[in-house]
Short mmCIF file of C-alpha atoms in Angstrom, two decimals:
data_model
loop_
_atom_site.label_atom_id
_atom_site.label_comp_id
_atom_site.label_asym_id
_atom_site.label_seq_id
_atom_site.Cartn_x
_atom_site.Cartn_y
_atom_site.Cartn_z
CA MET O 226 -0.55 7.30 -2.42
CA VAL O 227 1.78 10.05 -3.69
CA PRO O 228 3.77 10.27 -0.40
CA ALA O 229 4.16 6.48 -0.43
CA LEU O 230 5.49 6.59 -4.01
CA LEU O 231 7.95 9.35 -3.19
CA ASN O 232 9.16 7.42 -0.15
CA HIS O 233 9.67 4.34 -2.30
CA LEU O 234 11.60 6.30 -4.91
CA TRP O 235 14.09 7.88 -2.52
CA GLN O 236 14.54 4.60 -0.64
CA SER O 237 15.23 2.72 -3.88
CA THR O 238 17.57 5.46 -5.05
CA LEU O 239 19.51 5.33 -1.80
CA PHE O 240 19.68 1.54 -2.06
CA ALA O 241 21.13 1.82 -5.58
CA VAL O 242 23.72 4.33 -4.39
CA ILE O 243 24.79 1.98 -1.60
CA ALA O 244 24.98 -0.90 -4.09
CA GLY O 245 27.21 1.28 -6.28
CA LEU O 246 29.54 1.97 -3.38
CA LEU O 247 29.78 -1.75 -2.70
CA THR O 248 30.69 -2.43 -6.33
CA LEU O 249 33.58 0.01 -5.96
CA LEU O 250 34.72 -1.93 -2.92
CA LEU O 251 34.50 -5.15 -4.95
CA ARG O 252 36.02 -3.80 -8.17
CA HIS O 253 38.88 -6.33 -8.01
CA ASN O 254 36.53 -9.25 -7.44
CA GLY O 255 34.51 -11.22 -9.95
CA ALA O 256 32.06 -9.39 -12.23
CA HIS O 257 29.29 -11.82 -11.26
CA THR O 258 29.36 -10.37 -7.72
CA ARG O 259 28.96 -6.81 -8.96
CA PHE O 260 26.22 -7.95 -11.32
CA ALA O 261 24.34 -9.45 -8.41
CA LEU O 262 24.50 -6.13 -6.57
CA TRP O 263 23.12 -4.22 -9.55
CA CYS O 264 20.37 -6.83 -9.91
CA ALA O 265 19.43 -6.33 -6.27
CA ALA O 266 19.30 -2.57 -6.79
CA SER O 267 17.00 -3.10 -9.77
CA CYS O 268 14.67 -5.47 -7.94
CA LYS O 269 14.44 -3.02 -5.05
CA PHE O 270 12.36 -0.77 -7.31
CA LEU O 271 9.77 -3.56 -7.47
CA ILE O 272 9.75 -4.28 -3.73
CA PRO O 273 9.00 -1.28 -1.52
CA PHE O 274 10.17 -1.42 2.07
CA SER O 275 6.55 -0.83 3.10
CA ALA O 276 5.69 -4.28 1.68
CA LEU O 277 8.35 -5.89 3.88
CA VAL O 278 7.08 -3.91 6.86
CA ALA O 279 3.55 -5.16 6.17
CA LEU O 280 4.92 -8.70 5.88
CA GLY O 281 6.54 -8.36 9.29
CA GLU O 282 3.20 -7.33 10.76
CA HIS O 283 1.69 -10.67 9.73
CA ILE O 284 4.32 -13.41 9.72
CA LEU O 285 6.09 -12.70 13.00
CA TRP O 286 4.35 -14.21 16.00
CA ARG O 287 3.28 -11.89 18.75
CA PRO O 288 1.30 -12.76 21.85
CA VAL O 289 -2.23 -11.38 22.03
CA VAL O 290 -2.25 -8.22 24.11
CA SER O 291 -5.01 -7.90 26.65
CA LEU O 292 -6.68 -4.59 25.97
CA SER O 293 -8.02 -3.70 29.39
CA ILE O 294 -9.81 -0.38 29.43
CA PRO O 295 -12.29 0.57 32.15
CA THR O 296 -15.72 -0.57 31.06
CA ALA O 297 -17.62 2.13 32.94
CA VAL O 298 -17.29 4.65 30.12
CA ALA O 299 -20.70 6.19 29.57
CA ASN O 300 -21.84 8.91 27.20
CA VAL O 301 -18.54 8.94 25.28
CA LEU O 302 -20.37 9.94 22.16
CA GLU O 303 -23.14 11.81 23.97
CA PRO O 304 -25.40 13.61 21.45
CA LEU O 305 -26.42 17.21 21.92
CA SER O 306 -30.05 17.99 22.62
CA VAL O 307 -31.15 19.71 19.44
CA PRO O 308 -34.48 19.82 17.61
CA ALA O 309 -35.25 17.49 14.73
CA VAL O 310 -34.12 18.18 11.20
CA ARG O 311 -36.43 17.44 8.29
CA PRO O 312 -35.11 14.77 5.87
CA GLU O 313 -35.41 17.17 2.93
CA GLN O 314 -32.77 19.32 4.60
CA LEU O 315 -30.10 16.69 3.99
CA LEU O 316 -28.53 18.34 0.94
CA VAL O 317 -25.59 17.23 -1.20
CA THR O 318 -22.57 19.53 -1.04
CA VAL O 319 -20.04 20.40 -3.72
CA PRO O 320 -16.38 19.60 -2.96
CA HIS O 321 -13.99 22.45 -2.33
CA PRO O 322 -12.27 23.76 -5.52
CA SER O 323 -8.87 22.72 -4.17
CA PHE O 324 -10.07 19.12 -4.27
CA TRP O 325 -10.61 19.32 -8.02
CA MET O 326 -7.25 21.04 -8.55
CA GLU O 327 -5.45 18.26 -6.71
CA ALA O 328 -7.45 15.62 -8.57
CA ASP O 329 -6.64 17.20 -11.95
CA LEU O 330 -2.93 17.39 -11.12
CA LEU O 331 -2.89 13.78 -10.02
CA ALA O 332 -4.76 12.70 -13.15
CA LEU O 333 -2.27 14.62 -15.31
CA CYS O 334 0.70 12.94 -13.63
CA VAL O 335 -0.86 9.49 -13.96
CA GLY O 336 -1.62 10.17 -17.61
CA LEU O 337 1.95 11.23 -18.35
CA TRP O 338 3.33 8.19 -16.55
CA ALA O 339 0.97 5.87 -18.44
CA CYS O 340 1.96 7.39 -21.79
CA GLY O 341 5.65 6.89 -21.04
CA ALA O 342 5.15 3.33 -19.82
CA VAL O 343 3.07 2.40 -22.87
CA ALA O 344 5.68 3.93 -25.20
CA VAL O 345 8.52 1.95 -23.59
CA VAL O 346 6.55 -1.31 -23.69
CA ALA O 347 5.49 -0.70 -27.28
CA TRP O 348 9.08 -0.13 -28.41
CA TRP O 349 10.33 -3.26 -26.69
CA SER O 350 7.41 -5.28 -28.02
CA PHE O 351 8.26 -4.15 -31.55
CA GLN O 352 11.89 -5.23 -31.12
CA TRP O 353 10.86 -8.51 -29.50
CA LEU O 354 8.57 -9.34 -32.43
CA LYS O 355 11.45 -8.74 -34.83
CA ILE O 356 13.66 -11.20 -32.95
CA GLN O 357 10.84 -13.75 -32.69
CA ARG O 358 10.24 -13.46 -36.43
CA ALA O 359 13.93 -14.06 -37.09
CA THR O 360 13.90 -17.07 -34.74
CA ARG O 361 10.91 -18.67 -36.48
CA ARG O 362 12.50 -18.24 -39.89
CA ALA O 363 15.90 -19.53 -38.76
CA ALA O 364 17.10 -22.94 -39.94
CA PRO O 365 18.39 -25.62 -37.55
CA LEU O 366 22.16 -25.63 -37.16
CA ARG O 367 24.28 -28.55 -35.99
CA ILE O 368 27.02 -27.36 -33.69
CA ASP O 369 28.45 -28.54 -30.42
CA ALA O 370 26.08 -26.80 -27.96
CA PRO O 371 23.88 -28.03 -25.09
CA ILE O 372 20.86 -26.05 -26.36
CA PRO O 373 19.19 -25.97 -29.80
CA ALA O 374 21.00 -23.75 -32.31
CA ARG O 375 19.55 -22.00 -35.35
CA SER O 376 21.04 -20.05 -38.24
CA SER O 377 19.31 -16.79 -39.18
CA SER O 378 19.73 -14.69 -42.30
CA ALA O 379 18.92 -11.55 -40.29
CA MET O 380 21.92 -9.39 -39.49
CA LEU O 381 21.95 -10.16 -35.77
CA GLU O 382 24.88 -10.93 -33.54
CA PRO O 383 25.04 -14.35 -31.85
CA GLY O 384 22.61 -14.42 -28.96
CA VAL O 385 20.34 -16.50 -26.75
CA VAL O 386 16.58 -16.07 -27.24
CA GLY O 387 14.05 -17.17 -24.61
CA PHE O 388 13.89 -17.54 -20.85
CA PHE O 389 12.96 -21.13 -20.00
CA ARG O 390 13.58 -22.89 -23.35
CA PRO O 391 16.46 -20.87 -24.74
CA VAL O 392 17.57 -21.11 -28.34
CA LEU O 393 21.05 -20.15 -29.59
CA LEU O 394 20.54 -17.88 -32.59
CA LEU O 395 23.59 -17.51 -34.86
CA PRO O 396 23.82 -15.37 -37.99
CA ALA O 397 24.11 -17.17 -41.29
CA GLY O 398 27.67 -17.67 -42.49
CA ILE O 399 29.29 -17.31 -39.07
CA THR O 400 30.85 -20.76 -39.32
CA GLU O 401 32.74 -19.58 -42.42
CA ARG O 402 33.84 -16.25 -40.94
CA LEU O 403 35.06 -17.64 -37.60
CA SER O 404 37.60 -20.33 -37.01
CA ALA O 405 36.57 -23.42 -35.06
CA ALA O 406 38.35 -22.11 -31.91
CA GLN O 407 36.78 -18.68 -32.23
CA LEU O 408 33.28 -20.14 -32.74
CA ARG O 409 33.78 -22.43 -29.76
CA ALA O 410 34.65 -19.44 -27.55
CA VAL O 411 31.66 -17.43 -28.79
CA VAL O 412 29.28 -20.35 -28.18
CA LEU O 413 30.75 -20.87 -24.73
CA HIS O 414 30.04 -17.19 -24.00
CA GLU O 415 26.37 -17.67 -24.93
CA ILE O 416 26.07 -20.83 -22.85
CA CYS O 417 27.30 -18.80 -19.87
CA HIS O 418 24.35 -16.46 -20.39
CA VAL O 419 22.01 -19.46 -20.34
CA ARG O 420 23.48 -20.87 -17.14
CA ARG O 421 23.28 -17.47 -15.43
CA ARG O 422 19.65 -16.87 -16.55
CA ASP O 423 20.71 -13.47 -17.89
CA ASN O 424 17.69 -13.16 -20.17
CA LEU O 425 15.34 -13.50 -17.21
CA THR O 426 17.14 -10.94 -15.07
CA ALA O 427 17.27 -8.56 -18.04
CA ALA O 428 13.51 -8.95 -18.57
CA ILE O 429 12.89 -8.13 -14.91
CA HIS O 430 14.88 -4.95 -15.29
CA MET O 431 12.95 -4.11 -18.44
CA LEU O 432 9.82 -4.19 -16.29
CA VAL O 433 11.51 -1.81 -13.87
CA GLU O 434 12.39 0.52 -16.75
CA ALA O 435 8.79 0.45 -18.01
CA LEU O 436 7.36 1.31 -14.57
CA PHE O 437 10.01 3.88 -13.63
CA TRP O 438 10.92 5.22 -17.07
CA PHE O 439 11.06 8.76 -15.66
CA HIS O 440 13.93 7.93 -13.28
CA PRO O 441 17.37 8.36 -14.95
CA LEU O 442 19.02 6.07 -12.40
CA VAL O 443 16.93 3.13 -13.64
CA TRP O 444 18.36 3.42 -17.16
CA TRP O 445 21.88 3.81 -15.80
CA LEU O 446 21.35 0.65 -13.74
CA GLY O 447 20.37 -1.23 -16.89
CA ARG O 448 23.58 -0.21 -18.58
CA ARG O 449 25.69 -1.27 -15.62
CA MET O 450 23.95 -4.66 -15.58
CA ILE O 451 24.78 -5.22 -19.26
CA VAL O 452 28.42 -4.30 -18.70
CA GLU O 453 28.85 -6.59 -15.71
CA ARG O 454 26.98 -9.55 -17.20
CA GLU O 455 29.20 -9.48 -20.30
CA CYS O 456 32.32 -9.20 -18.15
CA ALA O 457 31.09 -12.12 -16.04
CA CYS O 458 30.71 -14.29 -19.15
CA ASP O 459 34.09 -13.15 -20.46
CA GLU O 460 35.67 -14.15 -17.15
CA ALA O 461 33.97 -17.54 -17.38
CA VAL O 462 35.24 -18.17 -20.93
CA VAL O 463 38.83 -17.20 -20.09
CA GLY O 464 38.66 -19.03 -16.77
CA ALA O 465 37.55 -22.22 -18.55
CA GLY O 466 40.85 -22.29 -20.41
CA GLY O 467 39.95 -20.33 -23.53
CA ASP O 468 42.73 -18.52 -25.35
CA PRO O 469 42.22 -14.78 -24.68
CA LYS O 470 43.64 -13.82 -28.09
CA VAL O 471 41.45 -16.24 -30.00
CA TYR O 472 38.40 -15.20 -27.97
CA ALA O 473 39.05 -11.46 -28.53
CA GLU O 474 39.55 -12.00 -32.28
CA GLY O 475 36.25 -13.90 -32.40
CA ILE O 476 34.42 -11.00 -30.76
CA LEU O 477 36.00 -8.54 -33.19
CA GLN O 478 34.95 -10.69 -36.17
CA VAL O 479 31.37 -10.78 -34.86
CA CYS O 480 31.25 -7.02 -34.39
CA ARG O 481 32.79 -6.44 -37.81
CA HIS O 482 30.18 -8.45 -39.71
CA TYR O 483 27.06 -8.34 -37.57
CA VAL O 484 25.07 -5.74 -35.64
CA GLU O 485 24.16 -5.86 -32.00
CA SER O 486 20.79 -7.21 -30.89
CA PRO O 487 18.45 -4.30 -30.18
CA LEU O 488 16.79 -5.92 -27.16
CA SER O 489 18.51 -6.07 -23.78
CA CYS O 490 16.74 -9.29 -22.74
CA THR O 491 18.47 -11.12 -25.61
CA ALA O 492 21.97 -11.72 -24.31
CA GLY O 493 24.58 -11.44 -27.04
CA VAL O 494 28.32 -11.63 -27.36
CA GLY O 495 28.72 -8.04 -28.56
CA GLY O 496 27.08 -6.27 -25.66
CA ALA O 497 28.72 -3.58 -23.51
CA ASP O 498 31.73 -1.39 -24.34
CA LEU O 499 33.75 -3.30 -26.98
CA LEU O 500 37.10 -1.56 -26.38
CA ARG O 501 36.96 -2.10 -22.62
CA ARG O 502 35.97 -5.72 -23.09
CA ILE O 503 38.85 -6.46 -25.44
CA GLU O 504 41.24 -4.75 -23.04
CA PHE O 505 39.74 -6.71 -20.15
CA ILE O 506 40.09 -10.04 -22.00
CA MET O 507 43.65 -9.43 -23.19
CA THR O 508 44.99 -8.06 -19.89
CA PRO O 509 46.15 -10.83 -17.53
CA ARG O 510 44.68 -10.23 -14.11
CA LEU O 511 44.09 -12.11 -10.90
CA ILE O 512 40.46 -12.09 -9.86
CA ARG O 513 40.30 -12.05 -6.10
CA ARG O 514 37.97 -14.28 -4.18
CA LEU O 515 35.52 -12.52 -1.92
CA GLY O 516 37.05 -13.89 1.24
CA ALA O 517 35.36 -14.28 4.59
CA PRO O 518 35.20 -10.58 5.60
CA ARG O 519 33.60 -9.36 2.39
CA THR O 520 31.28 -12.35 2.19
CA ALA O 521 30.14 -11.62 5.73
CA LEU O 522 29.65 -7.94 4.83
CA LEU O 523 27.43 -8.79 1.86
CA MET O 524 25.44 -11.34 3.85
CA ALA O 525 24.94 -8.86 6.67
CA ALA O 526 23.83 -6.16 4.23
CA ALA O 527 21.37 -8.55 2.56
CA ALA O 528 19.98 -9.63 5.91
CA ALA O 529 19.61 -6.03 7.04
CA VAL O 530 17.78 -5.06 3.87
CA VAL O 531 15.31 -7.95 4.05
CA LEU O 532 14.94 -8.63 7.76
CA GLY O 533 15.25 -5.02 8.93
CA PRO O 534 11.90 -3.80 7.53
CA ILE O 535 10.21 -7.04 8.60
CA ALA O 536 11.43 -6.50 12.16
CA VAL O 537 10.29 -2.87 12.01
CA GLY O 538 6.84 -4.05 10.92
CA SER O 539 6.66 -6.39 13.88
CA VAL O 540 7.66 -3.60 16.25
CA PHE O 541 5.07 -1.25 14.74
CA ALA O 542 2.39 -3.89 15.07
CA ALA O 543 3.30 -4.55 18.69
CA ALA O 544 3.27 -0.82 19.36
CA ALA O 545 -0.14 -0.55 17.74
CA ASP O 546 -1.43 -3.39 19.91
CA ALA O 547 -0.18 -1.50 22.94
CA VAL O 548 -1.91 1.77 22.07
CA PRO O 549 -5.02 0.97 24.17
CA GLU O 550 -2.77 0.57 27.24
CA THR O 551 -1.62 4.18 26.94
CA PRO O 552 -3.57 6.91 28.74
CA PRO O 553 -6.76 7.61 26.72
CA ARG O 554 -5.94 11.26 26.09
CA ALA O 555 -2.42 10.43 24.91
CA ALA O 556 -3.75 7.66 22.64
CA ALA O 557 -6.32 10.00 21.09
CA GLN O 558 -3.68 12.65 20.53
CA LEU O 559 -1.39 10.09 18.89
CA LEU O 560 -4.12 9.10 16.42
CA ARG O 561 -4.93 12.72 15.61
CA ASP O 562 -1.23 13.49 15.11
CA LEU O 563 -0.94 10.62 12.61
CA LEU O 564 -3.99 11.99 10.80
CA GLN O 565 -2.61 15.52 10.65
CA ARG O 566 0.79 14.34 9.39
CA GLY O 567 -0.84 12.24 6.67
CA GLN O 568 0.63 8.97 7.95
CA TYR O 569 -2.44 7.11 6.78
CA ALA O 570 -0.92 3.62 6.62
CA ASP O 571 0.16 3.70 10.26
CA LEU O 572 -3.09 5.33 11.32
CA ASP O 573 -5.24 2.83 9.43
CA GLN O 574 -3.33 -0.13 10.82
CA ARG O 575 -3.64 1.13 14.36
CA ILE O 576 -7.30 2.11 14.39
CA ASN O 577 -8.42 -0.97 12.46
CA GLY O 578 -6.49 -2.94 15.07
CA PHE O 579 -9.00 -1.72 17.66
CA GLN O 580 -11.88 -2.93 15.50
CA LYS O 581 -10.25 -6.33 14.96
CA ALA O 582 -9.58 -6.65 18.69
CA TYR O 583 -13.23 -5.84 19.36
CA GLU O 584 -14.39 -8.47 16.86
CA ALA O 585 -12.06 -11.01 18.54
CA ARG O 586 -13.52 -10.01 21.96
CA ALA O 587 -10.13 -8.78 23.12
CA LEU O 588 -11.52 -5.25 23.46
CA ASP O 589 -14.86 -4.22 24.94
CA GLU O 590 -17.27 -1.66 23.53
CA ALA O 591 -16.06 1.03 25.90
CA GLY O 592 -12.51 0.66 24.60
CA LEU O 593 -13.70 0.78 21.00
CA LEU O 594 -15.75 3.91 21.69
CA ARG O 595 -12.77 5.49 23.40
CA ALA O 596 -10.54 4.78 20.37
CA PHE O 597 -12.88 6.32 17.80
CA ALA O 598 -13.66 9.27 20.07
CA ALA O 599 -10.30 10.62 18.87
CA PHE O 600 -12.06 11.69 15.69
CA GLU O 601 -14.82 13.65 17.42
CA VAL O 602 -13.17 16.91 16.53
CA VAL O 603 -14.43 20.08 14.88
CA ASP O 604 -11.60 21.37 12.73
CA PRO O 605 -12.35 22.28 9.08
CA ALA O 606 -8.66 21.88 8.24
CA LEU O 607 -8.87 18.15 9.01
CA ALA O 608 -11.40 17.51 6.23
CA VAL O 609 -8.55 17.21 3.71
CA ASN O 610 -6.77 14.68 5.94
CA PHE O 611 -9.89 12.57 6.33
CA ASP O 612 -10.36 12.64 2.56
CA GLY O 613 -6.74 11.62 2.07
CA TRP O 614 -7.18 8.71 4.47
CA VAL O 615 -10.25 7.42 2.63
CA LYS O 616 -8.55 7.86 -0.76
CA SER O 617 -5.51 5.91 0.41
CA PHE O 618 -7.63 3.12 1.91
CA PRO O 619 -11.04 3.17 0.17
CA ARG O 620 -11.98 -0.23 1.65
CA SER O 621 -11.02 0.66 5.21
CA TYR O 622 -13.86 0.44 7.71
CA ALA O 623 -12.05 2.66 10.18
CA ALA O 624 -11.43 5.39 7.60
CA HIS O 625 -15.10 5.66 6.62
CA LEU O 626 -16.33 5.45 10.21
CA ALA O 627 -13.82 8.06 11.39
CA ARG O 628 -14.77 10.51 8.64
CA GLY O 629 -18.47 9.86 9.24
CA THR O 630 -18.01 10.49 12.97
CA TYR O 631 -16.08 13.68 12.20
CA TYR O 632 -18.87 15.00 9.97
CA PHE O 633 -21.56 13.98 12.48
CA THR O 634 -19.76 15.83 15.27
CA SER O 635 -19.21 18.85 13.03
CA GLY O 636 -22.92 18.87 12.20
CA THR O 637 -24.07 18.79 15.82
CA ARG O 638 -21.60 21.52 16.78
CA THR O 639 -22.70 23.64 13.83
CA ARG O 640 -26.30 23.30 15.00
CA GLY O 641 -25.48 24.37 18.54
CA THR O 642 -27.29 23.52 21.77
CA LYS O 643 -30.01 26.14 21.88
CA THR O 644 -33.69 25.45 21.30
CA ILE O 645 -35.23 25.65 17.87
CA ASP O 646 -36.59 29.14 18.59
CA HIS O 647 -33.04 30.41 19.12
CA THR O 648 -31.42 28.50 16.24
CA THR O 649 -31.02 30.07 12.81
CA GLN O 650 -31.78 28.46 9.49
CA VAL O 651 -28.10 28.85 8.59
CA GLN O 652 -27.15 26.65 11.55
CA LEU O 653 -29.73 24.02 10.61
CA ALA O 654 -28.62 24.04 6.97
CA GLY O 655 -24.98 23.69 8.02
CA MET O 656 -25.84 20.68 10.17
CA ALA O 657 -27.78 19.14 7.27
CA LEU O 658 -24.79 19.49 4.96
CA TYR O 659 -22.48 17.76 7.41
CA PHE O 660 -25.04 15.03 8.09
CA ALA O 661 -25.34 14.29 4.36
CA LYS O 662 -21.61 13.62 4.20
CA ALA O 663 -21.70 11.53 7.37
CA GLN O 664 -24.61 9.49 6.01
CA ARG O 665 -22.63 8.44 2.92
CA ASP O 666 -19.54 7.37 4.85
CA LEU O 667 -21.42 5.52 7.57
CA THR O 668 -23.62 3.69 5.07
CA ASP O 669 -20.54 2.63 3.08
CA SER O 670 -18.83 1.43 6.25
CA LEU O 671 -21.56 -1.10 7.03
CA ALA O 672 -20.30 -3.46 4.33
CA LEU O 673 -16.61 -3.21 5.29
CA THR O 674 -16.52 -5.22 8.51
CA ALA O 675 -18.37 -8.04 10.23
CA LYS O 676 -19.43 -5.98 13.26
CA PRO O 677 -20.07 -2.33 12.29
CA LEU O 678 -21.74 -1.56 15.63
CA LEU O 679 -20.20 1.90 15.99
CA SER O 680 -21.53 2.83 12.54
CA TYR O 681 -25.02 1.81 13.63
CA ASN O 682 -24.49 3.80 16.83
CA VAL O 683 -23.89 7.05 14.95
CA LEU O 684 -26.54 6.33 12.29
CA ILE O 685 -29.20 5.77 14.96
CA ARG O 686 -28.36 9.10 16.58
CA MET O 687 -28.47 10.87 13.22
CA GLN O 688 -31.90 9.46 12.41
CA MET O 689 -33.03 10.35 15.92
CA MET O 690 -32.10 13.98 15.29
CA ALA O 691 -33.78 13.83 11.85
CA GLY O 692 -37.04 12.77 13.55
CA SER O 693 -37.34 9.42 11.77
CA ALA O 694 -38.51 6.97 14.43
CA GLN O 695 -39.18 4.15 11.94
CA GLU O 696 -35.71 4.37 10.39
CA THR O 697 -34.16 4.49 13.85
CA ARG O 698 -35.98 1.29 14.80
CA THR O 699 -34.88 -0.40 11.54
CA LEU O 700 -31.25 0.47 12.19
CA PHE O 701 -31.46 -0.81 15.76
CA GLU O 702 -32.94 -4.15 14.69
CA SER O 703 -30.24 -4.57 12.04
CA ALA O 704 -27.54 -3.89 14.64
CA ILE O 705 -28.76 -6.34 17.27
CA LYS O 706 -29.01 -9.08 14.64
CA ILE O 707 -25.24 -8.75 14.34
CA ASP O 708 -24.63 -8.62 18.09
CA PRO O 709 -27.58 -8.77 20.54
CA THR O 710 -25.22 -7.80 23.38
CA ALA O 711 -24.14 -4.49 21.82
CA MET O 712 -24.86 -2.11 24.67
CA SER O 713 -23.68 1.00 22.79
CA VAL O 714 -26.40 0.50 20.17
CA ARG O 715 -29.03 -0.08 22.85
CA ARG O 716 -27.95 3.07 24.63
CA ALA O 717 -28.23 5.07 21.40
CA TYR O 718 -31.69 3.65 20.70
CA MET O 719 -32.82 4.33 24.29
CA ARG O 720 -31.96 8.00 23.76
CA SER O 721 -34.15 8.07 20.66
CA LEU O 722 -37.10 7.02 22.85
CA GLN O 723 -36.82 10.14 25.01
CA SER O 724 -39.83 12.41 24.76
CA ARG O 725 -37.76 15.27 23.35
CA TRP O 726 -37.16 13.05 20.27
CA GLY O 727 -40.79 11.98 19.93
CA GLY O 728 -40.75 9.01 22.32
CA SER O 729 -42.14 8.62 25.81
CA LEU O 730 -41.20 7.45 29.29
CA SER O 731 -43.37 4.36 28.92
CA GLN O 732 -41.53 3.36 25.74
CA MET O 733 -38.21 3.73 27.53
CA GLN O 734 -39.37 1.59 30.44
CA ALA O 735 -40.70 -1.09 28.08
CA PHE O 736 -37.40 -1.16 26.24
CA MET O 737 -35.60 -1.43 29.56
CA THR O 738 -37.66 -4.49 30.44
CA GLN O 739 -36.78 -6.14 27.12
CA THR O 740 -33.10 -5.38 27.60
CA ARG O 741 -33.00 -7.01 31.03
CA LYS O 742 -33.95 -10.33 29.41
CA VAL O 743 -30.78 -10.31 27.30
CA GLY O 744 -28.54 -10.89 30.32
CA PHE O 745 -26.56 -7.69 30.78
CA THR O 746 -24.75 -6.96 34.03
CA GLU O 747 -26.15 -4.42 36.48
CA GLU O 748 -23.25 -2.13 35.64
CA GLN O 749 -24.22 -2.18 31.97
CA LEU O 750 -27.92 -1.72 32.72
CA TRP O 751 -27.07 1.22 34.94
CA THR O 752 -26.14 3.28 31.85
CA LEU O 753 -29.69 2.81 30.56
CA GLU O 754 -31.23 3.53 33.97
CA LYS O 755 -29.39 6.85 33.93
CA LEU O 756 -31.21 7.80 30.74
CA ILE O 757 -34.58 6.99 32.33
CA ASP O 758 -33.63 9.12 35.34
CA ALA O 759 -32.61 11.93 33.01
CA GLU O 760 -36.00 11.66 31.28
CA HIS O 761 -37.79 11.98 34.66
CA GLN O 762 -35.78 15.11 35.43
CA TRP O 763 -36.38 16.63 31.98
CA GLN O 764 -40.13 16.12 32.23
CA ALA O 765 -40.11 17.63 35.72
CA ARG O 766 -38.33 20.71 34.42
CA GLN O 767 -40.80 21.03 31.55
CA GLN O 768 -43.68 20.89 34.04
CA GLY O 769 -42.05 23.32 36.43
CA ARG O 770 -41.60 20.73 39.17
CA PRO O 771 -38.41 20.48 41.30
#
């Protein structure tokens, strides 16, 4: 979450800098063009590029990729032959102290941000209530204006209140202080604000300021937007044939007798730098048209900003679809690299793509097993990365399954492969601790997808090693209700019937007979026959026979 926010901040900052450079290029053009650029820079803070990338992953059509992986992949998640662990050994562990330090720091940052955001919203709400109170108490005023006009006794400058049903609010006595020509120019200025929807764009930027109050550039953007919107309305008034001298005198009269509106989403005539505005109004100048080259430049920039991330999202999605076609070792290394670098969004999209392809029958069980085998690693340093993945995507099936598989593998490796007589209690306790963590993740994952067959696969093997035959049978029956043809689950359950786990050869043979009725191919059944052959050999070794 934090890396994503930092990425969004620097991307939005860079976008605002580029917009500023474009305004310098267009300094001799109309103010409405520069205002549009500043508005785009403001809105960019509300629209992260990652959202456009995600949009590109869904709206752009891509052909379904055939995920052909050799189906004869047996024993990918082969369990180690270790003695049973008593259920009471499955203890709950305490997180590492660094976890709490990071959590406290994150909570402190979120708290500070929330306090700032609430303070900004509270201040604006207070000002907005003042203006609303003045509007309700204002008396109707008959003037030549296309929107309702009201006269207020509050010392406010002329302004437009409201977004969709705007009201022109004029201070009491303004008709006596301004000449008819001056009042007409001031009213025309306010009508320009209405036509341009300036109150709405200002309110959007106020939302940006509330969310990103800690970023100085956001407040500077707001000031630039006010300056350019007032200049745009001034240009419109003068361009409509208004006398610059009369218009400038009207603005000076307003500023002499009335104060400026305290809320930026209430567009008024006195906004922005007064001296610069008067100089701008009184100085004859030729406003250049954009022209074809500059118009094409702006259109190309807008297209690049919007369509570029969408295209990138489509490319990423296509690349993710093609991951199964890469050599298995390279694909596993790619997934582990994404995990180590903390690129959780890319990792989650890719690995969940395997699960979705499996559910759509575009990927077989062997391919799905091969994909998640990338997380069968024993590296204590990766625990933080797995935690970060789950925190970033708490409803991700792949994240919970991957972390559960990681803890299961760590537990079996901690236990070792020696017999119970040559295994220490420390090893058994270590395995129990890892299994407790795996149990939580795998149980949570069952509700996060329609076909959690790999979760059942690992859970069955865990219960097998815990010596719980009844729980193993319950898990198997739940799995085959979802998909009776799930061979990986049948293979895991067949292992639990081996005599070393409390089963027998006759139980294995009976299960084999039941499985043949389902309609598996001989190639699939061969993986179960291998387990029966292995059981024959194990019993022969136990009895001292060749």
